[in-house]
PDB file of C-alpha atoms and ligand atoms in Angstrom:
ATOM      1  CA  UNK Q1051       0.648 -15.052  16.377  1.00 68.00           C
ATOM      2  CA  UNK Q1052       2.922 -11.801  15.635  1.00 74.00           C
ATOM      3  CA  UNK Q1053       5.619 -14.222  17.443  1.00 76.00           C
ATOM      4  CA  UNK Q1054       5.428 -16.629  14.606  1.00 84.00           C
ATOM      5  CA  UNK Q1055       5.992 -13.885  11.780  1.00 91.00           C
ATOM      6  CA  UNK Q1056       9.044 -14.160   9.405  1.00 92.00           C
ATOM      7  CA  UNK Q1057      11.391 -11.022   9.509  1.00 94.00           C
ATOM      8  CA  UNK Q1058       9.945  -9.349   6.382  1.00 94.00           C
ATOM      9  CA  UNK Q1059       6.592 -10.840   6.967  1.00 94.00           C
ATOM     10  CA  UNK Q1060       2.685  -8.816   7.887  1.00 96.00           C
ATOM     11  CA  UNK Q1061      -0.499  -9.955   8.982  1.00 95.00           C
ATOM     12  CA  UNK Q1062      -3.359  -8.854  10.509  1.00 95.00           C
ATOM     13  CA  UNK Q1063      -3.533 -10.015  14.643  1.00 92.00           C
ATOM     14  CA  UNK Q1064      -5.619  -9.597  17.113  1.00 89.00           C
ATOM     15  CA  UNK Q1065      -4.962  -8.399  20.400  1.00 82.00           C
ATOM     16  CA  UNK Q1066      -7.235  -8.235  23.119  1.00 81.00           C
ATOM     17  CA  UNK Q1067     -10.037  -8.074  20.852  1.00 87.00           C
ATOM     18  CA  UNK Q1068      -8.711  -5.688  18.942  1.00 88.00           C
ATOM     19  CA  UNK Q1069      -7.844  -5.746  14.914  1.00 92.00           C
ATOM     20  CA  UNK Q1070      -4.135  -4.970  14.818  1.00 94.00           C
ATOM     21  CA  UNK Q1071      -1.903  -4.640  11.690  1.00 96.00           C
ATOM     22  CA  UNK Q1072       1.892  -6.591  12.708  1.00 94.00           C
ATOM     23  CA  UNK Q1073       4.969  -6.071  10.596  1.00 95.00           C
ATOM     24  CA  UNK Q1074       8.278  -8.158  11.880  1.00 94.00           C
ATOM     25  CA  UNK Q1075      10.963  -5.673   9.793  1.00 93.00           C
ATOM     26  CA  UNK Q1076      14.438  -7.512   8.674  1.00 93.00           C
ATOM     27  CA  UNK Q1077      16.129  -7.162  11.860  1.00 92.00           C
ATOM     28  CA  UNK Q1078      13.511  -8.557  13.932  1.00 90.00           C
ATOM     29  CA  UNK Q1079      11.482  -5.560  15.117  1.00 90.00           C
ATOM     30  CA  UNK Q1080       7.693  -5.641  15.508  1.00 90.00           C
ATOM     31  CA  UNK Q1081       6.153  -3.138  14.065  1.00 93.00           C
ATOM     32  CA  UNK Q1082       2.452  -2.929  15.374  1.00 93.00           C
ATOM     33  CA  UNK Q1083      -0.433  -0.564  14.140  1.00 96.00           C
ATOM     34  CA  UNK Q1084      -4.283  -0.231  14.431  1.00 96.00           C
ATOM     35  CA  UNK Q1085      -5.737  -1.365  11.331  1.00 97.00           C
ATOM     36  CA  UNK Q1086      -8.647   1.098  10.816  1.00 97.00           C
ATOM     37  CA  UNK Q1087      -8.027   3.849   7.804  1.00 98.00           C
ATOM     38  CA  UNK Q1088      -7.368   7.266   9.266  1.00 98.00           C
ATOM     39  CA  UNK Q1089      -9.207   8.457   6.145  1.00 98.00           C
ATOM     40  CA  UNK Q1090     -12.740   7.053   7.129  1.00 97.00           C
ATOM     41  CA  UNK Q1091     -12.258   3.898   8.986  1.00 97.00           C
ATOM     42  CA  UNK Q1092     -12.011   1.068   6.450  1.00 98.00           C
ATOM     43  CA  UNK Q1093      -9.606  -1.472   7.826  1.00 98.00           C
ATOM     44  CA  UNK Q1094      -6.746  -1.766   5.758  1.00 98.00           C
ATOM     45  CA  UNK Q1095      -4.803  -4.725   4.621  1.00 97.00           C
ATOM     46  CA  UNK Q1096      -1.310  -6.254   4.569  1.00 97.00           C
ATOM     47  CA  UNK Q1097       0.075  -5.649   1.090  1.00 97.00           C
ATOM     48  CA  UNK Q1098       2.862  -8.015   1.174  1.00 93.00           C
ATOM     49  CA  UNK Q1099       4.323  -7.361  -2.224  1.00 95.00           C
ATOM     50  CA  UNK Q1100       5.448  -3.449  -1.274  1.00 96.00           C
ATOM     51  CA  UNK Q1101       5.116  -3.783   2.507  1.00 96.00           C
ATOM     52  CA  UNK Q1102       2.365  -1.614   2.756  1.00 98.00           C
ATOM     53  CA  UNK Q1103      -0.876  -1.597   4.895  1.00 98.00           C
ATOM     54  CA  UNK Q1104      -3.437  -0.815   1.789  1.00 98.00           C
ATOM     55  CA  UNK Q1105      -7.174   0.285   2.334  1.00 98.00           C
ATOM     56  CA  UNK Q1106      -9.929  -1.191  -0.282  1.00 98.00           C
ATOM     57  CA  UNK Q1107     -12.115   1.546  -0.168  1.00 98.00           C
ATOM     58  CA  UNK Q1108     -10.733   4.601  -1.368  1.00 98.00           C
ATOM     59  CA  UNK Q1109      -7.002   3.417  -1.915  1.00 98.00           C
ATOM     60  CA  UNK Q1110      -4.912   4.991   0.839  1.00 98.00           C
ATOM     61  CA  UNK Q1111      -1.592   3.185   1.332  1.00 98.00           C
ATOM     62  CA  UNK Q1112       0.578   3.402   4.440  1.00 98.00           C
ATOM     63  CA  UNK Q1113       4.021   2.392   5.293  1.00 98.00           C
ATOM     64  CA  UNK Q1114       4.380  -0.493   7.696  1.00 96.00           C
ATOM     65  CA  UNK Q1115       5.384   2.366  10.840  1.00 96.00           C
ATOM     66  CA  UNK Q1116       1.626   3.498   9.790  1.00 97.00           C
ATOM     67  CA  UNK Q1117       3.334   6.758   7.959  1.00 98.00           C
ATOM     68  CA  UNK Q1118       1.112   8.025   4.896  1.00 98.00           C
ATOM     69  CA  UNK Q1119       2.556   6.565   1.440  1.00 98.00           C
ATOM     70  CA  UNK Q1120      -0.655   7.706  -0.535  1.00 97.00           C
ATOM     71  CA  UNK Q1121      -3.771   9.594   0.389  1.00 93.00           C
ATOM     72  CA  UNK Q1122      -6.843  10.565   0.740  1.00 98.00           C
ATOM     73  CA  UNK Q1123      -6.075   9.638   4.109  1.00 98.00           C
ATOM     74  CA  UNK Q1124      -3.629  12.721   5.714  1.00 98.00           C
ATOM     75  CA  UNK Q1125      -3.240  11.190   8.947  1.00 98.00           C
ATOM     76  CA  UNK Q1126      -0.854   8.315   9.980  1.00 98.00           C
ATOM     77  CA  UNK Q1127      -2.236   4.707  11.508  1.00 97.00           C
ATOM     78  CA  UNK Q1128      -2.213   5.018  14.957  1.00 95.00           C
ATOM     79  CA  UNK Q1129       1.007   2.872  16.396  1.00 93.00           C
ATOM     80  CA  UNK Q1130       1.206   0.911  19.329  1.00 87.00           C
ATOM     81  CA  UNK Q1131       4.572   0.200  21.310  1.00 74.00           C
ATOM     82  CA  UNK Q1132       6.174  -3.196  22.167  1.00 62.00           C
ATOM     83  CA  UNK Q1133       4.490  -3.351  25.698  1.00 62.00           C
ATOM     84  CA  UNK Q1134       1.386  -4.413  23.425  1.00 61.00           C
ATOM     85  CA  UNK Q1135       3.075  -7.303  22.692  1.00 62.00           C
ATOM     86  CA  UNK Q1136       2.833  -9.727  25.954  1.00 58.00           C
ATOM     87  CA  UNK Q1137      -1.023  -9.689  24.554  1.00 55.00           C
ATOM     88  CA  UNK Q1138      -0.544 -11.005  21.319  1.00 56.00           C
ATOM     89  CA  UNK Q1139      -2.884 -13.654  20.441  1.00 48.00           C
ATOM     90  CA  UNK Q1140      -2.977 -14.803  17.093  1.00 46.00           C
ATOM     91  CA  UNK Q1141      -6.485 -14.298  14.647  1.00 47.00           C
ATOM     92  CA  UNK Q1142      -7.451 -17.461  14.466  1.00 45.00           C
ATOM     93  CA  UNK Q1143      -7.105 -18.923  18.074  1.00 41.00           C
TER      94      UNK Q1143
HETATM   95 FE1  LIG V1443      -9.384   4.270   3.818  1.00 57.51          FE
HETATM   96 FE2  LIG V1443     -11.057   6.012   2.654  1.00 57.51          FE
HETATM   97  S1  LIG V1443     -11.378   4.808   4.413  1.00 57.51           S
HETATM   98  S2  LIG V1443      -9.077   5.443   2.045  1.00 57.51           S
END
């Protein structure tokens, strides 16, 4: 559950249904983007060394407000607002 995250701490959530990449920053703030690659729709991953949301197939890297770090992917992840956040369920449950 995004709840449960340390400040400084991703992971990967699901909400609704839907695949959701959730950064706490270190003042508390959730930080919550779609996971799917704006380059072609790999779904990226929580790089918890640099704070990055990383996609395995073709390396794009993005910060974790979903702004490009590294292409080939020009777009940002899309971002979704706090109101997302009275659905959070966590992965596994
Ligand atoms: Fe993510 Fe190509 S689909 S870099």
């Amino acid at each position: 559950n995004a709840n449960d995250l340390s400040n400084g701490e991703g992971a990967v959530i699901t909400i609704e249904g839907h695949r959701k990449g959730a950064y706490k920053d270190d003042e508390g703030k959730l930080h919550i983007v779609d996971t799917t690659c704006t380059h072609i729709g790999c779904e990226v991953e929580w790089n918890n060394g640099d704070r990055t949301w990383d996609c395995p197939c073709h390396g794009s890297r993005f910060s974790y407000t979903g702004e490009v770090i590294e292409g080939p992917a020009e777009k940002p992840l899309q971002r979704h607002d706090h109101t997302m956040l009275d659905n959070l369920t966590s992965e596994d449950s």
